[in-house]
Amino acid sequence: MSVTTDHTISQLFLLANAEQRADIVNRLLSNVSHEMALSLAASIGDFGEEKRPHVTPEQTEQITAAQVEEIAATAEQHAPGVVQKVTAFFSDELARA
């Protein structure tokens, strides 16, 4: 399957393996508000004791593509251009796989 940069962040999330999914979510979460991180934690479980949220590959099983889009939209508001950077990085990574 060919991966292009035309994929959305949620499509990449669905195509990725568990480790890549965690990396995608963690990159996005590093650009969202504390409240957004807490909201996600309420739906998928604890992020641990770290101040910066960290999702494990196992936790990504509980994250939907719609939630990834929501996180991405919030991250984009806090850090314009972040979604494009994450999407481009993972498009390239999945194309090499």
mmCIF file of N, CA, C and O in Angstrom:
data_model
loop_
_atom_site.group_PDB
_atom_site.id
_atom_site.type_symbol
_atom_site.label_atom_id
_atom_site.label_comp_id
_atom_site.label_asym_id
_atom_site.label_seq_id
_atom_site.Cartn_x
_atom_site.Cartn_y
_atom_site.Cartn_z
ATOM 1 N N MET A 1 0.842 -1.187 0.000
ATOM 2 C CA MET A 1 0.000 0.000 0.000
ATOM 3 C C MET A 1 0.880 1.242 0.000
ATOM 4 O O MET A 1 1.793 1.372 0.793
ATOM 5 N N SER A 2 0.610 2.142 -0.865
ATOM 6 C CA SER A 2 1.381 3.371 -0.952
ATOM 7 C C SER A 2 0.796 4.432 -0.028
ATOM 8 O O SER A 2 -0.407 4.654 -0.016
ATOM 9 N N VAL A 3 1.656 5.056 0.730
ATOM 10 C CA VAL A 3 1.228 6.119 1.631
ATOM 11 C C VAL A 3 1.670 7.443 1.026
ATOM 12 O O VAL A 3 2.816 7.596 0.628
ATOM 13 N N THR A 4 0.753 8.378 0.938
ATOM 14 C CA THR A 4 1.086 9.688 0.403
ATOM 15 C C THR A 4 0.866 10.739 1.480
ATOM 16 O O THR A 4 0.265 10.480 2.510
ATOM 17 N N THR A 5 1.326 11.940 1.205
ATOM 18 C CA THR A 5 1.138 13.030 2.153
ATOM 19 C C THR A 5 -0.297 13.529 2.151
ATOM 20 O O THR A 5 -0.641 14.425 2.900
ATOM 21 N N ASP A 6 -1.150 12.958 1.321
ATOM 22 C CA ASP A 6 -2.550 13.345 1.288
ATOM 23 C C ASP A 6 -3.343 12.724 2.434
ATOM 24 O O ASP A 6 -4.498 13.057 2.631
ATOM 25 N N HIS A 7 -2.749 11.839 3.173
ATOM 26 C CA HIS A 7 -3.449 11.214 4.294
ATOM 27 C C HIS A 7 -3.676 12.216 5.415
ATOM 28 O O HIS A 7 -2.841 13.074 5.677
ATOM 29 N N THR A 8 -4.800 12.067 6.060
ATOM 30 C CA THR A 8 -5.058 12.888 7.232
ATOM 31 C C THR A 8 -4.394 12.240 8.433
ATOM 32 O O THR A 8 -3.993 11.072 8.381
ATOM 33 N N ILE A 9 -4.308 12.988 9.506
ATOM 34 C CA ILE A 9 -3.679 12.465 10.709
ATOM 35 C C ILE A 9 -4.420 11.234 11.222
ATOM 36 O O ILE A 9 -3.810 10.276 11.662
ATOM 37 N N SER A 10 -5.745 11.221 11.117
ATOM 38 C CA SER A 10 -6.490 10.052 11.602
ATOM 39 C C SER A 10 -6.267 8.845 10.696
ATOM 40 O O SER A 10 -6.201 7.714 11.179
ATOM 41 N N GLN A 11 -6.122 9.060 9.386
ATOM 42 C CA GLN A 11 -5.826 7.943 8.486
ATOM 43 C C GLN A 11 -4.454 7.358 8.800
ATOM 44 O O GLN A 11 -4.282 6.142 8.814
ATOM 45 N N LEU A 12 -3.490 8.219 9.053
ATOM 46 C CA LEU A 12 -2.154 7.737 9.412
ATOM 47 C C LEU A 12 -2.203 6.952 10.714
ATOM 48 O O LEU A 12 -1.549 5.924 10.848
ATOM 49 N N PHE A 13 -2.981 7.447 11.661
ATOM 50 C CA PHE A 13 -3.138 6.762 12.944
ATOM 51 C C PHE A 13 -3.662 5.349 12.719
ATOM 52 O O PHE A 13 -3.156 4.388 13.292
ATOM 53 N N LEU A 14 -4.647 5.215 11.850
ATOM 54 C CA LEU A 14 -5.235 3.901 11.581
ATOM 55 C C LEU A 14 -4.276 2.972 10.837
ATOM 56 O O LEU A 14 -4.321 1.759 11.024
ATOM 57 N N LEU A 15 -3.396 3.526 10.017
ATOM 58 C CA LEU A 15 -2.434 2.726 9.261
ATOM 59 C C LEU A 15 -1.209 2.325 10.086
ATOM 60 O O LEU A 15 -0.521 1.366 9.755
ATOM 61 N N ALA A 16 -0.951 3.064 11.144
ATOM 62 C CA ALA A 16 0.269 2.884 11.928
ATOM 63 C C ALA A 16 0.173 1.679 12.864
ATOM 64 O O ALA A 16 -0.913 1.251 13.245
ATOM 65 N N ASN A 17 1.351 1.179 13.264
ATOM 66 C CA ASN A 17 1.380 0.144 14.288
ATOM 67 C C ASN A 17 1.227 0.807 15.659
ATOM 68 O O ASN A 17 1.207 2.042 15.758
ATOM 69 N N ALA A 18 1.137 0.036 16.715
ATOM 70 C CA ALA A 18 0.855 0.576 18.050
ATOM 71 C C ALA A 18 1.922 1.569 18.517
ATOM 72 O O ALA A 18 1.599 2.604 19.100
ATOM 73 N N GLU A 19 3.185 1.269 18.251
ATOM 74 C CA GLU A 19 4.252 2.182 18.668
ATOM 75 C C GLU A 19 4.169 3.501 17.912
ATOM 76 O O GLU A 19 4.355 4.576 18.484
ATOM 77 N N GLN A 20 3.898 3.418 16.605
ATOM 78 C CA GLN A 20 3.763 4.635 15.814
ATOM 79 C C GLN A 20 2.532 5.433 16.247
ATOM 80 O O GLN A 20 2.582 6.663 16.300
ATOM 81 N N ARG A 21 1.448 4.733 16.562
ATOM 82 C CA ARG A 21 0.245 5.414 17.045
ATOM 83 C C ARG A 21 0.548 6.193 18.318
ATOM 84 O O ARG A 21 0.134 7.344 18.469
ATOM 85 N N ALA A 22 1.265 5.559 19.234
ATOM 86 C CA ALA A 22 1.618 6.239 20.477
ATOM 87 C C ALA A 22 2.480 7.470 20.183
ATOM 88 O O ALA A 22 2.269 8.533 20.772
ATOM 89 N N ASP A 23 3.412 7.341 19.259
ATOM 90 C CA ASP A 23 4.274 8.465 18.906
ATOM 91 C C ASP A 23 3.460 9.604 18.293
ATOM 92 O O ASP A 23 3.661 10.779 18.626
ATOM 93 N N ILE A 24 2.522 9.272 17.420
ATOM 94 C CA ILE A 24 1.654 10.292 16.816
ATOM 95 C C ILE A 24 0.888 11.033 17.907
ATOM 96 O O ILE A 24 0.893 12.268 17.966
ATOM 97 N N VAL A 25 0.228 10.286 18.771
ATOM 98 C CA VAL A 25 -0.584 10.903 19.825
ATOM 99 C C VAL A 25 0.293 11.715 20.765
ATOM 100 O O VAL A 25 -0.053 12.846 21.137
ATOM 101 N N ASN A 26 1.444 11.178 21.147
ATOM 102 C CA ASN A 26 2.321 11.896 22.069
ATOM 103 C C ASN A 26 2.857 13.190 21.466
ATOM 104 O O ASN A 26 2.966 14.202 22.152
ATOM 105 N N ARG A 27 3.168 13.166 20.186
ATOM 106 C CA ARG A 27 3.620 14.397 19.518
ATOM 107 C C ARG A 27 2.506 15.437 19.519
ATOM 108 O O ARG A 27 2.759 16.629 19.721
ATOM 109 N N LEU A 28 1.279 14.996 19.280
ATOM 110 C CA LEU A 28 0.149 15.934 19.302
ATOM 111 C C LEU A 28 -0.122 16.429 20.719
ATOM 112 O O LEU A 28 -0.340 17.626 20.936
ATOM 113 N N LEU A 29 -0.109 15.508 21.677
ATOM 114 C CA LEU A 29 -0.398 15.885 23.066
ATOM 115 C C LEU A 29 0.610 16.884 23.617
ATOM 116 O O LEU A 29 0.269 17.677 24.497
ATOM 117 N N SER A 30 1.814 16.851 23.109
ATOM 118 C CA SER A 30 2.808 17.806 23.601
ATOM 119 C C SER A 30 2.460 19.231 23.195
ATOM 120 O O SER A 30 3.075 20.179 23.670
ATOM 121 N N ASN A 31 1.443 19.380 22.348
ATOM 122 C CA ASN A 31 1.029 20.703 21.874
ATOM 123 C C ASN A 31 -0.397 21.070 22.278
ATOM 124 O O ASN A 31 -0.970 21.992 21.707
ATOM 125 N N VAL A 32 -0.983 20.349 23.225
ATOM 126 C CA VAL A 32 -2.345 20.673 23.652
ATOM 127 C C VAL A 32 -2.344 21.198 25.076
ATOM 128 O O VAL A 32 -1.367 21.043 25.809
ATOM 129 N N SER A 33 -3.454 21.772 25.442
ATOM 130 C CA SER A 33 -3.590 22.300 26.793
ATOM 131 C C SER A 33 -3.662 21.166 27.809
ATOM 132 O O SER A 33 -3.985 20.016 27.469
ATOM 133 N N HIS A 34 -3.393 21.495 29.037
ATOM 134 C CA HIS A 34 -3.475 20.524 30.126
ATOM 135 C C HIS A 34 -4.900 19.965 30.232
ATOM 136 O O HIS A 34 -5.082 18.768 30.458
ATOM 137 N N GLU A 35 -5.896 20.817 30.009
ATOM 138 C CA GLU A 35 -7.294 20.388 30.093
ATOM 139 C C GLU A 35 -7.620 19.335 29.034
ATOM 140 O O GLU A 35 -8.328 18.371 29.298
ATOM 141 N N MET A 36 -7.113 19.521 27.828
ATOM 142 C CA MET A 36 -7.348 18.546 26.753
ATOM 143 C C MET A 36 -6.691 17.220 27.107
ATOM 144 O O MET A 36 -7.273 16.151 26.899
ATOM 145 N N ALA A 37 -5.508 17.271 27.641
ATOM 146 C CA ALA A 37 -4.819 16.044 28.042
ATOM 147 C C ALA A 37 -5.608 15.325 29.132
ATOM 148 O O ALA A 37 -5.749 14.104 29.095
ATOM 149 N N LEU A 38 -6.133 16.082 30.078
ATOM 150 C CA LEU A 38 -6.939 15.472 31.146
ATOM 151 C C LEU A 38 -8.215 14.857 30.593
ATOM 152 O O LEU A 38 -8.639 13.789 31.026
ATOM 153 N N SER A 39 -8.816 15.513 29.618
ATOM 154 C CA SER A 39 -10.028 14.987 28.996
ATOM 155 C C SER A 39 -9.747 13.645 28.329
ATOM 156 O O SER A 39 -10.515 12.699 28.456
ATOM 157 N N LEU A 40 -8.650 13.560 27.610
ATOM 158 C CA LEU A 40 -8.283 12.301 26.965
ATOM 159 C C LEU A 40 -7.955 11.243 28.008
ATOM 160 O O LEU A 40 -8.367 10.091 27.881
ATOM 161 N N ALA A 41 -7.257 11.633 29.045
ATOM 162 C CA ALA A 41 -6.900 10.676 30.098
ATOM 163 C C ALA A 41 -8.154 10.074 30.722
ATOM 164 O O ALA A 41 -8.175 8.897 31.070
ATOM 165 N N ALA A 42 -9.199 10.868 30.843
ATOM 166 C CA ALA A 42 -10.451 10.364 31.421
ATOM 167 C C ALA A 42 -11.049 9.256 30.561
ATOM 168 O O ALA A 42 -11.687 8.339 31.080
ATOM 169 N N SER A 43 -10.804 9.307 29.255
ATOM 170 C CA SER A 43 -11.403 8.301 28.377
ATOM 171 C C SER A 43 -10.505 7.093 28.122
ATOM 172 O O SER A 43 -10.998 6.038 27.739
ATOM 173 N N ILE A 44 -9.192 7.229 28.306
ATOM 174 C CA ILE A 44 -8.317 6.089 28.012
ATOM 175 C C ILE A 44 -7.498 5.613 29.192
ATOM 176 O O ILE A 44 -6.786 4.634 29.083
ATOM 177 N N GLY A 45 -7.552 6.320 30.293
ATOM 178 C CA GLY A 45 -6.785 5.887 31.456
ATOM 179 C C GLY A 45 -5.683 6.854 31.800
ATOM 180 O O GLY A 45 -5.447 7.837 31.118
ATOM 181 N N ASP A 46 -4.999 6.536 32.865
ATOM 182 C CA ASP A 46 -3.974 7.408 33.422
ATOM 183 C C ASP A 46 -2.763 7.511 32.505
ATOM 184 O O ASP A 46 -2.352 6.540 31.879
ATOM 185 N N PHE A 47 -2.180 8.697 32.442
ATOM 186 C CA PHE A 47 -0.953 8.918 31.684
ATOM 187 C C PHE A 47 0.279 8.736 32.548
ATOM 188 O O PHE A 47 1.388 8.939 32.100
ATOM 189 N N GLY A 48 0.089 8.427 33.809
ATOM 190 C CA GLY A 48 1.219 8.310 34.717
ATOM 191 C C GLY A 48 1.412 9.597 35.485
ATOM 192 O O GLY A 48 0.592 10.493 35.450
ATOM 193 N N GLU A 49 2.518 9.675 36.158
ATOM 194 C CA GLU A 49 2.782 10.801 37.049
ATOM 195 C C GLU A 49 3.502 11.963 36.368
ATOM 196 O O GLU A 49 3.785 12.967 36.991
ATOM 197 N N GLU A 50 3.797 11.808 35.118
ATOM 198 C CA GLU A 50 4.538 12.845 34.414
ATOM 199 C C GLU A 50 3.688 14.089 34.218
ATOM 200 O O GLU A 50 2.482 14.007 34.027
ATOM 201 N N LYS A 51 4.347 15.250 34.229
ATOM 202 C CA LYS A 51 3.637 16.495 33.960
ATOM 203 C C LYS A 51 3.209 16.544 32.497
ATOM 204 O O LYS A 51 2.164 17.070 32.176
ATOM 205 N N ARG A 52 4.036 16.004 31.643
ATOM 206 C CA ARG A 52 3.710 15.959 30.216
ATOM 207 C C ARG A 52 3.042 14.616 29.930
ATOM 208 O O ARG A 52 3.589 13.562 30.248
ATOM 209 N N PRO A 53 1.868 14.619 29.326
ATOM 210 C CA PRO A 53 1.177 13.354 29.083
ATOM 211 C C PRO A 53 1.969 12.435 28.162
ATOM 212 O O PRO A 53 2.650 12.887 27.258
ATOM 213 N N HIS A 54 1.857 11.155 28.431
ATOM 214 C CA HIS A 54 2.534 10.149 27.616
ATOM 215 C C HIS A 54 1.617 8.947 27.459
ATOM 216 O O HIS A 54 1.220 8.332 28.436
ATOM 217 N N VAL A 55 1.265 8.640 26.222
ATOM 218 C CA VAL A 55 0.396 7.513 25.908
ATOM 219 C C VAL A 55 1.258 6.322 25.533
ATOM 220 O O VAL A 55 2.225 6.455 24.785
ATOM 221 N N THR A 56 0.922 5.160 26.048
ATOM 222 C CA THR A 56 1.649 3.941 25.711
ATOM 223 C C THR A 56 1.041 3.313 24.457
ATOM 224 O O THR A 56 -0.119 3.593 24.115
ATOM 225 N N PRO A 57 1.798 2.450 23.782
ATOM 226 C CA PRO A 57 1.227 1.747 22.623
ATOM 227 C C PRO A 57 -0.049 0.985 22.990
ATOM 228 O O PRO A 57 -1.001 0.956 22.198
ATOM 229 N N GLU A 58 -0.100 0.419 24.186
ATOM 230 C CA GLU A 58 -1.292 -0.322 24.608
ATOM 231 C C GLU A 58 -2.508 0.598 24.742
ATOM 232 O O GLU A 58 -3.626 0.215 24.414
ATOM 233 N N GLN A 59 -2.279 1.813 25.232
ATOM 234 C CA GLN A 59 -3.387 2.761 25.391
ATOM 235 C C GLN A 59 -3.963 3.212 24.063
ATOM 236 O O GLN A 59 -5.127 3.603 23.995
ATOM 237 N N THR A 60 -3.181 3.150 22.994
ATOM 238 C CA THR A 60 -3.694 3.611 21.706
ATOM 239 C C THR A 60 -4.825 2.728 21.192
ATOM 240 O O THR A 60 -5.588 3.155 20.335
ATOM 241 N N GLU A 61 -4.938 1.520 21.733
ATOM 242 C CA GLU A 61 -6.039 0.633 21.355
ATOM 243 C C GLU A 61 -7.388 1.251 21.720
ATOM 244 O O GLU A 61 -8.410 0.916 21.144
ATOM 245 N N GLN A 62 -7.384 2.139 22.717
ATOM 246 C CA GLN A 62 -8.615 2.750 23.205
ATOM 247 C C GLN A 62 -8.886 4.123 22.588
ATOM 248 O O GLN A 62 -9.891 4.741 22.897
ATOM 249 N N ILE A 63 -7.988 4.601 21.743
ATOM 250 C CA ILE A 63 -8.139 5.917 21.133
ATOM 251 C C ILE A 63 -8.732 5.747 19.745
ATOM 252 O O ILE A 63 -8.246 4.967 18.939
ATOM 253 N N THR A 64 -9.787 6.493 19.472
ATOM 254 C CA THR A 64 -10.434 6.420 18.155
ATOM 255 C C THR A 64 -9.815 7.430 17.197
ATOM 256 O O THR A 64 -9.174 8.397 17.624
ATOM 257 N N ALA A 65 -10.060 7.214 15.915
ATOM 258 C CA ALA A 65 -9.596 8.166 14.905
ATOM 259 C C ALA A 65 -10.223 9.537 15.139
ATOM 260 O O ALA A 65 -9.575 10.564 14.944
ATOM 261 N N ALA A 66 -11.477 9.559 15.589
ATOM 262 C CA ALA A 66 -12.152 10.835 15.880
ATOM 263 C C ALA A 66 -11.445 11.567 17.021
ATOM 264 O O ALA A 66 -11.301 12.799 16.972
ATOM 265 N N GLN A 67 -10.986 10.838 18.018
ATOM 266 C CA GLN A 67 -10.259 11.468 19.123
ATOM 267 C C GLN A 67 -8.924 12.025 18.634
ATOM 268 O O GLN A 67 -8.505 13.102 19.066
ATOM 269 N N VAL A 68 -8.277 11.316 17.729
ATOM 270 C CA VAL A 68 -7.017 11.804 17.166
ATOM 271 C C VAL A 68 -7.267 13.108 16.421
ATOM 272 O O VAL A 68 -6.486 14.059 16.539
ATOM 273 N N GLU A 69 -8.354 13.175 15.661
ATOM 274 C CA GLU A 69 -8.695 14.409 14.954
ATOM 275 C C GLU A 69 -8.952 15.547 15.935
ATOM 276 O O GLU A 69 -8.544 16.687 15.700
ATOM 277 N N GLU A 70 -9.629 15.253 17.036
ATOM 278 C CA GLU A 70 -9.904 16.271 18.053
ATOM 279 C C GLU A 70 -8.608 16.767 18.695
ATOM 280 O O GLU A 70 -8.399 17.973 18.875
ATOM 281 N N ILE A 71 -7.729 15.833 19.030
ATOM 282 C CA ILE A 71 -6.433 16.202 19.608
ATOM 283 C C ILE A 71 -5.652 17.045 18.599
ATOM 284 O O ILE A 71 -5.054 18.061 18.942
ATOM 285 N N ALA A 72 -5.674 16.615 17.332
ATOM 286 C CA ALA A 72 -4.950 17.338 16.282
ATOM 287 C C ALA A 72 -5.488 18.760 16.120
ATOM 288 O O ALA A 72 -4.711 19.710 15.985
ATOM 289 N N ALA A 73 -6.807 18.913 16.144
ATOM 290 C CA ALA A 73 -7.406 20.245 15.996
ATOM 291 C C ALA A 73 -6.998 21.151 17.153
ATOM 292 O O ALA A 73 -6.668 22.325 16.956
ATOM 293 N N THR A 74 -6.990 20.590 18.346
ATOM 294 C CA THR A 74 -6.587 21.370 19.518
ATOM 295 C C THR A 74 -5.101 21.699 19.460
ATOM 296 O O THR A 74 -4.692 22.829 19.746
ATOM 297 N N ALA A 75 -4.293 20.729 19.080
ATOM 298 C CA ALA A 75 -2.847 20.961 18.965
ATOM 299 C C ALA A 75 -2.561 22.057 17.938
ATOM 300 O O ALA A 75 -1.703 22.914 18.158
ATOM 301 N N GLU A 76 -3.298 22.037 16.844
ATOM 302 C CA GLU A 76 -3.111 23.029 15.784
ATOM 303 C C GLU A 76 -3.432 24.442 16.287
ATOM 304 O O GLU A 76 -2.779 25.408 15.909
ATOM 305 N N GLN A 77 -4.433 24.542 17.161
ATOM 306 C CA GLN A 77 -4.778 25.851 17.734
ATOM 307 C C GLN A 77 -3.649 26.367 18.618
ATOM 308 O O GLN A 77 -3.360 27.561 18.635
ATOM 309 N N HIS A 78 -3.001 25.472 19.345
ATOM 310 C CA HIS A 78 -1.926 25.861 20.254
ATOM 311 C C HIS A 78 -0.594 26.033 19.534
ATOM 312 O O HIS A 78 0.244 26.820 19.970
ATOM 313 N N ALA A 79 -0.390 25.278 18.469
ATOM 314 C CA ALA A 79 0.877 25.310 17.736
ATOM 315 C C ALA A 79 0.602 25.170 16.242
ATOM 316 O O ALA A 79 0.678 24.064 15.696
ATOM 317 N N PRO A 80 0.225 26.260 15.579
ATOM 318 C CA PRO A 80 -0.087 26.179 14.150
ATOM 319 C C PRO A 80 1.031 25.508 13.349
ATOM 320 O O PRO A 80 2.208 25.785 13.555
ATOM 321 N N GLY A 81 0.641 24.578 12.490
ATOM 322 C CA GLY A 81 1.595 23.857 11.655
ATOM 323 C C GLY A 81 2.019 22.511 12.211
ATOM 324 O O GLY A 81 2.619 21.709 11.498
ATOM 325 N N VAL A 82 1.690 22.239 13.475
ATOM 326 C CA VAL A 82 2.148 20.988 14.093
ATOM 327 C C VAL A 82 1.530 19.764 13.414
ATOM 328 O O VAL A 82 2.203 18.754 13.222
ATOM 329 N N VAL A 83 0.277 19.838 13.037
ATOM 330 C CA VAL A 83 -0.385 18.680 12.421
ATOM 331 C C VAL A 83 0.259 18.371 11.076
ATOM 332 O O VAL A 83 0.518 17.201 10.759
ATOM 333 N N GLN A 84 0.574 19.397 10.313
ATOM 334 C CA GLN A 84 1.225 19.176 9.028
ATOM 335 C C GLN A 84 2.590 18.525 9.223
ATOM 336 O O GLN A 84 2.959 17.603 8.493
ATOM 337 N N LYS A 85 3.341 18.963 10.224
ATOM 338 C CA LYS A 85 4.660 18.382 10.499
ATOM 339 C C LYS A 85 4.545 16.917 10.914
ATOM 340 O O LYS A 85 5.291 16.067 10.424
ATOM 341 N N VAL A 86 3.616 16.622 11.811
ATOM 342 C CA VAL A 86 3.434 15.242 12.273
ATOM 343 C C VAL A 86 2.952 14.364 11.123
ATOM 344 O O VAL A 86 3.437 13.248 10.930
ATOM 345 N N THR A 87 2.007 14.875 10.338
ATOM 346 C CA THR A 87 1.478 14.119 9.193
ATOM 347 C C THR A 87 2.585 13.833 8.184
ATOM 348 O O THR A 87 2.717 12.701 7.708
ATOM 349 N N ALA A 88 3.390 14.821 7.868
ATOM 350 C CA ALA A 88 4.478 14.631 6.903
ATOM 351 C C ALA A 88 5.493 13.615 7.417
ATOM 352 O O ALA A 88 5.932 12.730 6.673
ATOM 353 N N PHE A 89 5.856 13.727 8.683
ATOM 354 C CA PHE A 89 6.824 12.797 9.261
ATOM 355 C C PHE A 89 6.322 11.359 9.172
ATOM 356 O O PHE A 89 7.041 10.460 8.741
ATOM 357 N N PHE A 90 5.081 11.126 9.583
ATOM 358 C CA PHE A 90 4.573 9.766 9.599
ATOM 359 C C PHE A 90 4.201 9.259 8.207
ATOM 360 O O PHE A 90 4.264 8.057 7.956
ATOM 361 N N SER A 91 3.848 10.142 7.307
ATOM 362 C CA SER A 91 3.633 9.714 5.921
ATOM 363 C C SER A 91 4.925 9.142 5.372
ATOM 364 O O SER A 91 4.941 8.087 4.748
ATOM 365 N N ASP A 92 6.032 9.852 5.614
ATOM 366 C CA ASP A 92 7.350 9.380 5.155
ATOM 367 C C ASP A 92 7.717 8.067 5.839
ATOM 368 O O ASP A 92 8.221 7.145 5.220
ATOM 369 N N GLU A 93 7.502 7.996 7.152
ATOM 370 C CA GLU A 93 7.866 6.792 7.918
ATOM 371 C C GLU A 93 7.077 5.576 7.441
ATOM 372 O O GLU A 93 7.632 4.496 7.263
ATOM 373 N N LEU A 94 5.778 5.737 7.222
ATOM 374 C CA LEU A 94 4.959 4.603 6.772
ATOM 375 C C LEU A 94 5.282 4.230 5.332
ATOM 376 O O LEU A 94 5.178 3.060 4.970
ATOM 377 N N ALA A 95 5.675 5.190 4.527
ATOM 378 C CA ALA A 95 6.047 4.887 3.139
ATOM 379 C C ALA A 95 7.304 4.035 3.082
ATOM 380 O O ALA A 95 7.467 3.198 2.193
ATOM 381 N N ARG A 96 8.202 4.232 4.055
ATOM 382 C CA ARG A 96 9.450 3.453 4.093
ATOM 383 C C ARG A 96 9.230 2.059 4.647
ATOM 384 O O ARG A 96 10.060 1.170 4.442
ATOM 385 N N ALA A 97 8.142 1.858 5.361
ATOM 386 C CA ALA A 97 7.901 0.553 6.020
ATOM 387 C C ALA A 97 7.537 -0.527 5.033
ATOM 388 O O ALA A 97 7.089 -0.310 3.962
#
